Coordinates of C-alpha atoms in Angstrom, one line a residue:
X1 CA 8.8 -23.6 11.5
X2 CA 8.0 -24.2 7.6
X3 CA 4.9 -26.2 8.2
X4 CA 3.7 -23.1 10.8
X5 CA 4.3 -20.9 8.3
X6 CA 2.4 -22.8 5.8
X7 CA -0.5 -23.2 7.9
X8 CA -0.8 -19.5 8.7
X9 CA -0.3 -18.8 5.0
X10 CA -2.9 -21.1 4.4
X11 CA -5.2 -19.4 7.1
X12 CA -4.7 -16.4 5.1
X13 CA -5.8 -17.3 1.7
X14 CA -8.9 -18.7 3.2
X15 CA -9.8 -15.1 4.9
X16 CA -9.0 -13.8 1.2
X17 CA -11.8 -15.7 -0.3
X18 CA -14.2 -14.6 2.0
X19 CA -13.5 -10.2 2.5
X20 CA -12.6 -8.4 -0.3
X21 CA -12.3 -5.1 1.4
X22 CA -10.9 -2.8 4.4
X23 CA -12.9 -2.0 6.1
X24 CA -12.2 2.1 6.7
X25 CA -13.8 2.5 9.8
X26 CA -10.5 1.3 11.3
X27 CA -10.5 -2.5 11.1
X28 CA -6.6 -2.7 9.6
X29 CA -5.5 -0.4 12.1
X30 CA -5.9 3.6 13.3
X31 CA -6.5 6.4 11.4
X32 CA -3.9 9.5 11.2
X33 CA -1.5 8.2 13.9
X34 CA 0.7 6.0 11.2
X35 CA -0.2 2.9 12.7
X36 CA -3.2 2.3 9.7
X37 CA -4.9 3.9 7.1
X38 CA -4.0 7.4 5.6
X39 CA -6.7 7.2 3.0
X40 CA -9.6 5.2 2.2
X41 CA -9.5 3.0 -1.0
X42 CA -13.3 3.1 -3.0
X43 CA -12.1 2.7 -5.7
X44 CA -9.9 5.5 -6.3
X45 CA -6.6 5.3 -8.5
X46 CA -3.6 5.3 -5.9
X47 CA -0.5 3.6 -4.3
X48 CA -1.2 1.0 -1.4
X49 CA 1.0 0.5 0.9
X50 CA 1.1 -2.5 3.8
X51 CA 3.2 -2.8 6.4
X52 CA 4.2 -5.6 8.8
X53 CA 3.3 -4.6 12.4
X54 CA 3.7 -2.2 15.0
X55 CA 5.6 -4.4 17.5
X56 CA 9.0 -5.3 16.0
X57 CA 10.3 -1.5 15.8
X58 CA 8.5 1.5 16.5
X59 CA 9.6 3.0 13.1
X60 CA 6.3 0.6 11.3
X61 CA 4.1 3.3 13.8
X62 CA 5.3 6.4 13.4
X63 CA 8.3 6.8 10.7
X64 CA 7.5 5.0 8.3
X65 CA 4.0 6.0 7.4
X66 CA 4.4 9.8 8.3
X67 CA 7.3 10.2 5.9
X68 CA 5.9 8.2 3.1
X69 CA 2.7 10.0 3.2
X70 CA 4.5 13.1 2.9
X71 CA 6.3 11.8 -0.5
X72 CA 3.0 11.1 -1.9
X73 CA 1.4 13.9 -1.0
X74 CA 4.2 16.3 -2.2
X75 CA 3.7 14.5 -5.6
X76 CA 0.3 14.5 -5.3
X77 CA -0.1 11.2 -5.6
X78 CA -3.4 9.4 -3.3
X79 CA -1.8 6.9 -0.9
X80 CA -3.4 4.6 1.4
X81 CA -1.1 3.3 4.2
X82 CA -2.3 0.0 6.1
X83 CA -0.4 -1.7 9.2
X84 CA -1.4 -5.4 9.2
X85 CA -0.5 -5.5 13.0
X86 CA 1.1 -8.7 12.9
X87 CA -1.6 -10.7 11.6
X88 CA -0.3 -12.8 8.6
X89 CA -4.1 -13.4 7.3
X90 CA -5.4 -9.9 7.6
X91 CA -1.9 -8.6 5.2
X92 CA -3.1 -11.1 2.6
X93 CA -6.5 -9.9 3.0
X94 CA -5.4 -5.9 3.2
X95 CA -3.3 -6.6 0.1
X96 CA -6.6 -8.4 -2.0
X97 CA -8.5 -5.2 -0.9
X98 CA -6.3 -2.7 -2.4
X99 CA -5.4 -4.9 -5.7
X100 CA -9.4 -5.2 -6.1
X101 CA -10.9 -1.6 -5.5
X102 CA -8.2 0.5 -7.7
X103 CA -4.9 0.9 -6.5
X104 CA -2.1 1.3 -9.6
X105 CA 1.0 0.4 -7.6
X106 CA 1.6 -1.9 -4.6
X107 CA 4.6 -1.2 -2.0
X108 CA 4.8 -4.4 0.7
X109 CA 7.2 -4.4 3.9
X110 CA 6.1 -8.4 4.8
X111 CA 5.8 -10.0 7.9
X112 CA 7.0 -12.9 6.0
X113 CA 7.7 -14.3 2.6
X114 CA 4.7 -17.0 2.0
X115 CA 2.3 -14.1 2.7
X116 CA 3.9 -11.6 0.9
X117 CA 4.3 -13.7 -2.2
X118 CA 0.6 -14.5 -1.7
X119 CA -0.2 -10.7 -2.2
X120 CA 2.8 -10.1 -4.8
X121 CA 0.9 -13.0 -7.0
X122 CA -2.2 -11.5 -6.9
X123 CA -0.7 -8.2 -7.9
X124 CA 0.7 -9.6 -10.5
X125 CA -2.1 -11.5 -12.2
X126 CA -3.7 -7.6 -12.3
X127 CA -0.7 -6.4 -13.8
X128 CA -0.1 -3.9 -10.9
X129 CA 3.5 -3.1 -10.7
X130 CA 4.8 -3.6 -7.1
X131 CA 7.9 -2.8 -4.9
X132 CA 9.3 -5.0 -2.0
X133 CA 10.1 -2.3 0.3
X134 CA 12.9 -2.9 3.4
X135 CA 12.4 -6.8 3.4
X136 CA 12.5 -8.9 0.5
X137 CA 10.2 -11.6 -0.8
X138 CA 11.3 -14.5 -1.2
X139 CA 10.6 -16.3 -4.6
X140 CA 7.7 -13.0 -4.6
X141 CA 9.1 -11.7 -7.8
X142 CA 8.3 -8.1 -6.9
X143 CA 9.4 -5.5 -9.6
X144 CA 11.9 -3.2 -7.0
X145 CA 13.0 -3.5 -4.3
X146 CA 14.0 -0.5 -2.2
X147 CA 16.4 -1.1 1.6
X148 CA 19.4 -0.8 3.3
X149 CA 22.9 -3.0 2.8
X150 CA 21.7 -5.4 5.2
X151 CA 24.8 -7.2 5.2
X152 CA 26.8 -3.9 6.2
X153 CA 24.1 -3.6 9.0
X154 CA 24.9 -6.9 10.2
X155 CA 28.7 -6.2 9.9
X156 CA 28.6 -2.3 11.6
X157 CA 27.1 -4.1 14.7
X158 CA 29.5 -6.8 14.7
X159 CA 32.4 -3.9 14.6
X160 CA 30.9 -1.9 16.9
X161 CA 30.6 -5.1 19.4
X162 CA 34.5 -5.9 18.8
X163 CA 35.5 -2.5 19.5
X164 CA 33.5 -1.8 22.8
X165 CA 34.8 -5.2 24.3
X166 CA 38.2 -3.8 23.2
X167 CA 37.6 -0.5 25.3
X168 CA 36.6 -2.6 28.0
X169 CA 39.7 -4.7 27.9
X170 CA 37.6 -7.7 28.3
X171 CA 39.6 -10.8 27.9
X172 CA 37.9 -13.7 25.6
X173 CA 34.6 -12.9 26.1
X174 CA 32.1 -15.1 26.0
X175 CA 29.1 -14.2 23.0
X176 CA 25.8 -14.4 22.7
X177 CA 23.8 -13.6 19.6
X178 CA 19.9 -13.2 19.9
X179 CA 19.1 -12.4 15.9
X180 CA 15.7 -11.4 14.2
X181 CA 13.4 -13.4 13.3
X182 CA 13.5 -16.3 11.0
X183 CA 10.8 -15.6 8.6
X184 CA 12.3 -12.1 7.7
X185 CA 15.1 -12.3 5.1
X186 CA 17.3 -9.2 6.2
X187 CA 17.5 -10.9 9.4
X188 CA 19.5 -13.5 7.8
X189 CA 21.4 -11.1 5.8
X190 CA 21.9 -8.8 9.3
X191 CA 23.6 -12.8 10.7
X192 CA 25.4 -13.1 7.8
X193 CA 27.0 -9.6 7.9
X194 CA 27.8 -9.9 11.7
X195 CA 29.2 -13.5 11.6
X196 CA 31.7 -13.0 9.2
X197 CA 33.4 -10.4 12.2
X198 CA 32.5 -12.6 14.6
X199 CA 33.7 -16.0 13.8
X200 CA 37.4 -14.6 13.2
X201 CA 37.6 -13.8 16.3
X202 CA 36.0 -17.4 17.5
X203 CA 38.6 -18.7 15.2
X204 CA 41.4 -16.8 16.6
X205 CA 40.4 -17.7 20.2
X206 CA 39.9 -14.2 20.9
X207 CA 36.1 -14.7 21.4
X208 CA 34.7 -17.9 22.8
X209 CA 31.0 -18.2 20.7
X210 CA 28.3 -18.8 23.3
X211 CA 24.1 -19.4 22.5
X212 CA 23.0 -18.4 19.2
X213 CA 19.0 -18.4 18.7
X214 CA 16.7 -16.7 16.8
X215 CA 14.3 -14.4 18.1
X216 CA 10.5 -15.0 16.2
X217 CA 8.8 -12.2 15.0
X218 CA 11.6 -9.9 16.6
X219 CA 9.0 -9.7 19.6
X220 CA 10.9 -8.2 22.8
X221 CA 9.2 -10.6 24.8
X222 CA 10.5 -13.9 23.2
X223 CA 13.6 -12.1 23.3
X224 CA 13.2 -11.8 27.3
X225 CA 12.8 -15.1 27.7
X226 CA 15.2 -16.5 25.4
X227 CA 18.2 -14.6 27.1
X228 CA 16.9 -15.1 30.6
X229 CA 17.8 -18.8 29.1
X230 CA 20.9 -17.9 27.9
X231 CA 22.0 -16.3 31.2
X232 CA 21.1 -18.8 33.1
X233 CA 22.9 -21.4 31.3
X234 CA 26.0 -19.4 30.4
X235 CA 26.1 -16.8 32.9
X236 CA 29.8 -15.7 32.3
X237 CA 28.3 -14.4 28.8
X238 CA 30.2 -10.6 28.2
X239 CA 28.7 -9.4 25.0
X240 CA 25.9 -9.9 22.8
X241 CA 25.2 -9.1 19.7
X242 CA 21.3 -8.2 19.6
X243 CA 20.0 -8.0 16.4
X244 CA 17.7 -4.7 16.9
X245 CA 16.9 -2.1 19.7
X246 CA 14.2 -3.8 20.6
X247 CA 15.8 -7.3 21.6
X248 CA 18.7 -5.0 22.5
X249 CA 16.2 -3.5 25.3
X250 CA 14.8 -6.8 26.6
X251 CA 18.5 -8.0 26.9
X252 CA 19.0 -4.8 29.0
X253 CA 16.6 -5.3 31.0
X254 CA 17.4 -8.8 31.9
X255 CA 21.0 -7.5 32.1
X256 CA 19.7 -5.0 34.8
X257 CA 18.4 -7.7 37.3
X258 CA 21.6 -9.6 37.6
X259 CA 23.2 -6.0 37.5
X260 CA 25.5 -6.5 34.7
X261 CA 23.8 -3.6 32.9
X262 CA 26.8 -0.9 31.5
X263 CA 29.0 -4.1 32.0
X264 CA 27.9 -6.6 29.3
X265 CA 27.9 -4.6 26.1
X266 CA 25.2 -5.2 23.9
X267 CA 24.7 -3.9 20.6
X268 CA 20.9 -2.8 18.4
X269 CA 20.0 -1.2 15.5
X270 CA 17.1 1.4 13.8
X271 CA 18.3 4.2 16.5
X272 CA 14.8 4.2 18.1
X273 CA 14.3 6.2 21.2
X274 CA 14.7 3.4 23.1
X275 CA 18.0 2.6 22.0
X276 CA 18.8 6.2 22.2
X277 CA 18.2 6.2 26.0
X278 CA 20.5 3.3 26.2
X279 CA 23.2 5.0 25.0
X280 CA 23.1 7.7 26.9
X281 CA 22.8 5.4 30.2
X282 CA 25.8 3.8 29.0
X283 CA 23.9 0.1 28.7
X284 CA 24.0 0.2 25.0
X285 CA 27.1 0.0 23.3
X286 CA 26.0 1.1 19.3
X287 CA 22.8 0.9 17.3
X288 CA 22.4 1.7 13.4
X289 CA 21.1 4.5 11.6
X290 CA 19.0 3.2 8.7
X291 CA 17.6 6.6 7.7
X292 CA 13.8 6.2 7.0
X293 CA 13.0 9.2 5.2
X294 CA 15.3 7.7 2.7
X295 CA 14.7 4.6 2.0
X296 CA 10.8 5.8 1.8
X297 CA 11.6 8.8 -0.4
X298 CA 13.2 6.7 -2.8
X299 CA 10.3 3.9 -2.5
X300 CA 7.8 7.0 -3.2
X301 CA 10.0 7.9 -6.0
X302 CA 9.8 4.7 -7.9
X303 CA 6.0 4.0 -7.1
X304 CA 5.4 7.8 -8.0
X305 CA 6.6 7.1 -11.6
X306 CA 5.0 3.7 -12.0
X307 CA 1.5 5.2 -10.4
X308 CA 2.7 7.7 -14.2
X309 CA 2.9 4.7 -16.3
X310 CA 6.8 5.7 -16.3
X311 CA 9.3 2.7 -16.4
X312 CA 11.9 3.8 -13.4
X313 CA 15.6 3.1 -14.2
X314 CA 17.2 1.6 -11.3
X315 CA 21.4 0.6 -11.7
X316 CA 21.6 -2.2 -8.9
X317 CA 20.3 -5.3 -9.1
X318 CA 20.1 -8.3 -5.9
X319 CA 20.0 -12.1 -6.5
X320 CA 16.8 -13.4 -4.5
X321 CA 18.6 -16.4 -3.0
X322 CA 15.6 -18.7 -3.2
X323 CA 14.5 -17.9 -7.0
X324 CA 17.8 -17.0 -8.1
X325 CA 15.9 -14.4 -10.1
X326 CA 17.5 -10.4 -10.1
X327 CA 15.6 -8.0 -8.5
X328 CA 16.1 -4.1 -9.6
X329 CA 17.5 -2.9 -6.2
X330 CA 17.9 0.1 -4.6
X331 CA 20.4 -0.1 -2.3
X332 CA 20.9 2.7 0.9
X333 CA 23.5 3.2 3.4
X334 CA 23.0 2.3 6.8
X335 CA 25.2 4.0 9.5
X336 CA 26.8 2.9 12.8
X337 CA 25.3 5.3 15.5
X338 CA 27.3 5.7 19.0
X339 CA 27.9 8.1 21.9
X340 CA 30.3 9.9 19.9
X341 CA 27.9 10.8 16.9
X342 CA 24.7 10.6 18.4
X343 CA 23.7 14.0 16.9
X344 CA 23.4 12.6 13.3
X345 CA 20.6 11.4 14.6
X346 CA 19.3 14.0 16.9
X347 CA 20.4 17.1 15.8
X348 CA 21.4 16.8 12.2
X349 CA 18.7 14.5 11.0
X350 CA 16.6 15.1 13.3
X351 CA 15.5 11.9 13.2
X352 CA 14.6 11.2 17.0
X353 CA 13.6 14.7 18.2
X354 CA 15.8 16.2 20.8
X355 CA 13.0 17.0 23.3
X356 CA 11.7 13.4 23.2
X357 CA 14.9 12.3 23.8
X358 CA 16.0 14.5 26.2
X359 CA 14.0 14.9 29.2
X360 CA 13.5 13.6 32.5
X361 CA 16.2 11.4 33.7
X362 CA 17.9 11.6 30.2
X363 CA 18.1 15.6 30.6
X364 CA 21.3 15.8 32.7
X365 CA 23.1 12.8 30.2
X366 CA 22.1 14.7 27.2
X367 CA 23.8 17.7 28.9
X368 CA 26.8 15.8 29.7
X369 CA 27.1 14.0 26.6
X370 CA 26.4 17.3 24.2
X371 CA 22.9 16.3 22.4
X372 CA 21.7 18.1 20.0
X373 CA 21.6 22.0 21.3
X374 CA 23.5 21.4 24.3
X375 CA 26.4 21.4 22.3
X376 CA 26.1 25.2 21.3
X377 CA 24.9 26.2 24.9
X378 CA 28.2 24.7 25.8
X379 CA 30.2 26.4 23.1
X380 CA 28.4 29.9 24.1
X381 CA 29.1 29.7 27.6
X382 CA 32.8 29.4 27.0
X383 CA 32.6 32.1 24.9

């Protein structure tokens, strides 16, 4: 795995040599639907942002960009907003772009740490401050860094595994764990938060630990295949712990065929759409909340400031495990996210819009379950 990485890394500084800009006609990705540029560069004085793909969560498509261009733009700040789409080389190149035609600050959400350190060097050498923003670099030696507890993430999904296998009165249940992928650091800290849980109750005999794999680049197809592998060899499996809604889905759907779907629980997290609907069907036990407008208000923040030759004060710091250097960390809560308080989400945050959610086959559950303004339509009919 470290020798692919290297090679791809590798790949990447050899594309760098050769382009030295985006190409705005839409190379890096679409414009105006969040899944590329917001701006074009030439030159101008601004913040660049990259970010990692549009495959591993829908939130890199539509969330993400949409609410940090809104940060800039209420600070009137230029911001240009490029999706690498999974492509290891082009983020290298996307990031030598930016650091060569003008941008002041750069914000990086990597696809993995050799590339993002490669852009985070470069960066640096310009003396352009720069912000590791949801995943950290490893041994990158960004300035900030701006996400979630990870390891509470982890831990909320083990929780929420423990206690719907406890509603379910299911007796030593067999495990599986399908995690994110190896080259992204918070899906090491997501393990680490959920094992802890876990293993005491593999200790006590009260869970019996079945396959454990890793699921590269969080791609919902691996993650197919890997637990069509899993069920085949351990087909008594009762729970899984899935480390996002997008594995979570694929394990669903595998789930499905052998009909054991509302009967194995099985866990997520981001409270996408998709996990949403599993939820309501019942097939999904929990996911978590990581609130995006958050974490990319308070990355807009610190890059606003910086872009204002401003020196941000930030109280928390996090040990990067590989340089042992302290990073200045901004550190959110995430929040478990089930049946019963689905409207965090839906109606208070607004986060996954109600009509989106609701419709079609999901109509009639969001009725029955209270969604959003079903809940007052109920309250005003027994009124």
């Amino acid at each position: 795995m470290r020798k692919k990485l290297l090679a791809i890394a590798a790949v990447g500084l050899m594309a760098t040599a050769t382009m030295t800009a985006c190409d705005d006609s839409g190379d890096s990705g679409d414009t105006g639907s969040g899944s590329g540029n917001t701006s074009s560069g030439n030159g101008k004085a601004r913040v660049g942002v990259i970010l990692p793909d549009t495959e591993s969560s829908v939130r890199w498509k539509n969330e993400d960009p949409k609410y940090l261009k809104a940060a800039f733009d209420e600070a009137k700040v230029p911001v240009e907003i490029v999706n690498a789409q999974g492509d290891r080389a082009k983020f290298v190149q996307i990031g030598e772009s930016m650091i060569n035609s003008g941008v002041k600050v750069l914000i990086i959400a990597n696809l993995d740490s050799i590339s993002g350190k490669a852009v985070l060097e470069k960066a640096r050498a310009k003396k352009i401050p720069t912000i590791d923003y949801d995943r950290l670099t490893l041994n990158g030696g960004a300035d900030y860094y701006v996400s979630f507890d990870n390891n509470k993430v982890g831990s909320l999904q083990a929780y929420g595994l423990i206690k719907c296998l406890e509603t379910k009165g299911v007796q030593n249940p067999v495990i599986a764990q399908l995690n994110g992928s190896p080259s992204d650091n918070n899906a090491h800290l997501f393990k680490e938060g959920y094992d802890v849980p876990l293993n005491e109750k593999y200790d006590a005999a009260e869970f019996t630990k079945g396959p454990d794999q890793w699921v590269e680049d969080w791609d919902p197809d691996n993650a197919t295949k890997i637990f069509e592998q899993m069920l085949s060899q351990a087909p008594n499996i009762r729970g899984v712990l899935a480390a996002n809604d997008g594995i979570g889905d694929a394990v669903i759907k595998v789930l499905r065929k052998k009909k054991l779907n509302g009967i194995v629980p099985v866990t997520g997290q981001d409270a996408t759409l998709e996990g949403l609907q599993n939820l309501l069907t019942g097939e999904q036990c929990m996911t978590v909340y990581k609130a995006t407008k958050l974490e990319a208000v308070n990355a807009a923040n610190l890059a606003v400031k910086l872009f204002n030759n401003e020196k941000p004060t930030v109280s928390n710091t996090l040990k990067d495990p590989e340089s042992g250097a302290y990073v200045p960390f901004v550190s959110l809560p995430p929040e478990a996210i089930t049946l019963e308080n689905i409207n965090k989400v839906v109606a208070e945050d607004k986060y996954i819009p109600q009509a989106s959610l609701c419709k079609g086959k999901y109509l009639a559950l969001c009725k029955q379950h209270e969604v959003g303004t079903f809940v007052k339509a109920d309250e005003d009919e027994d009124n």
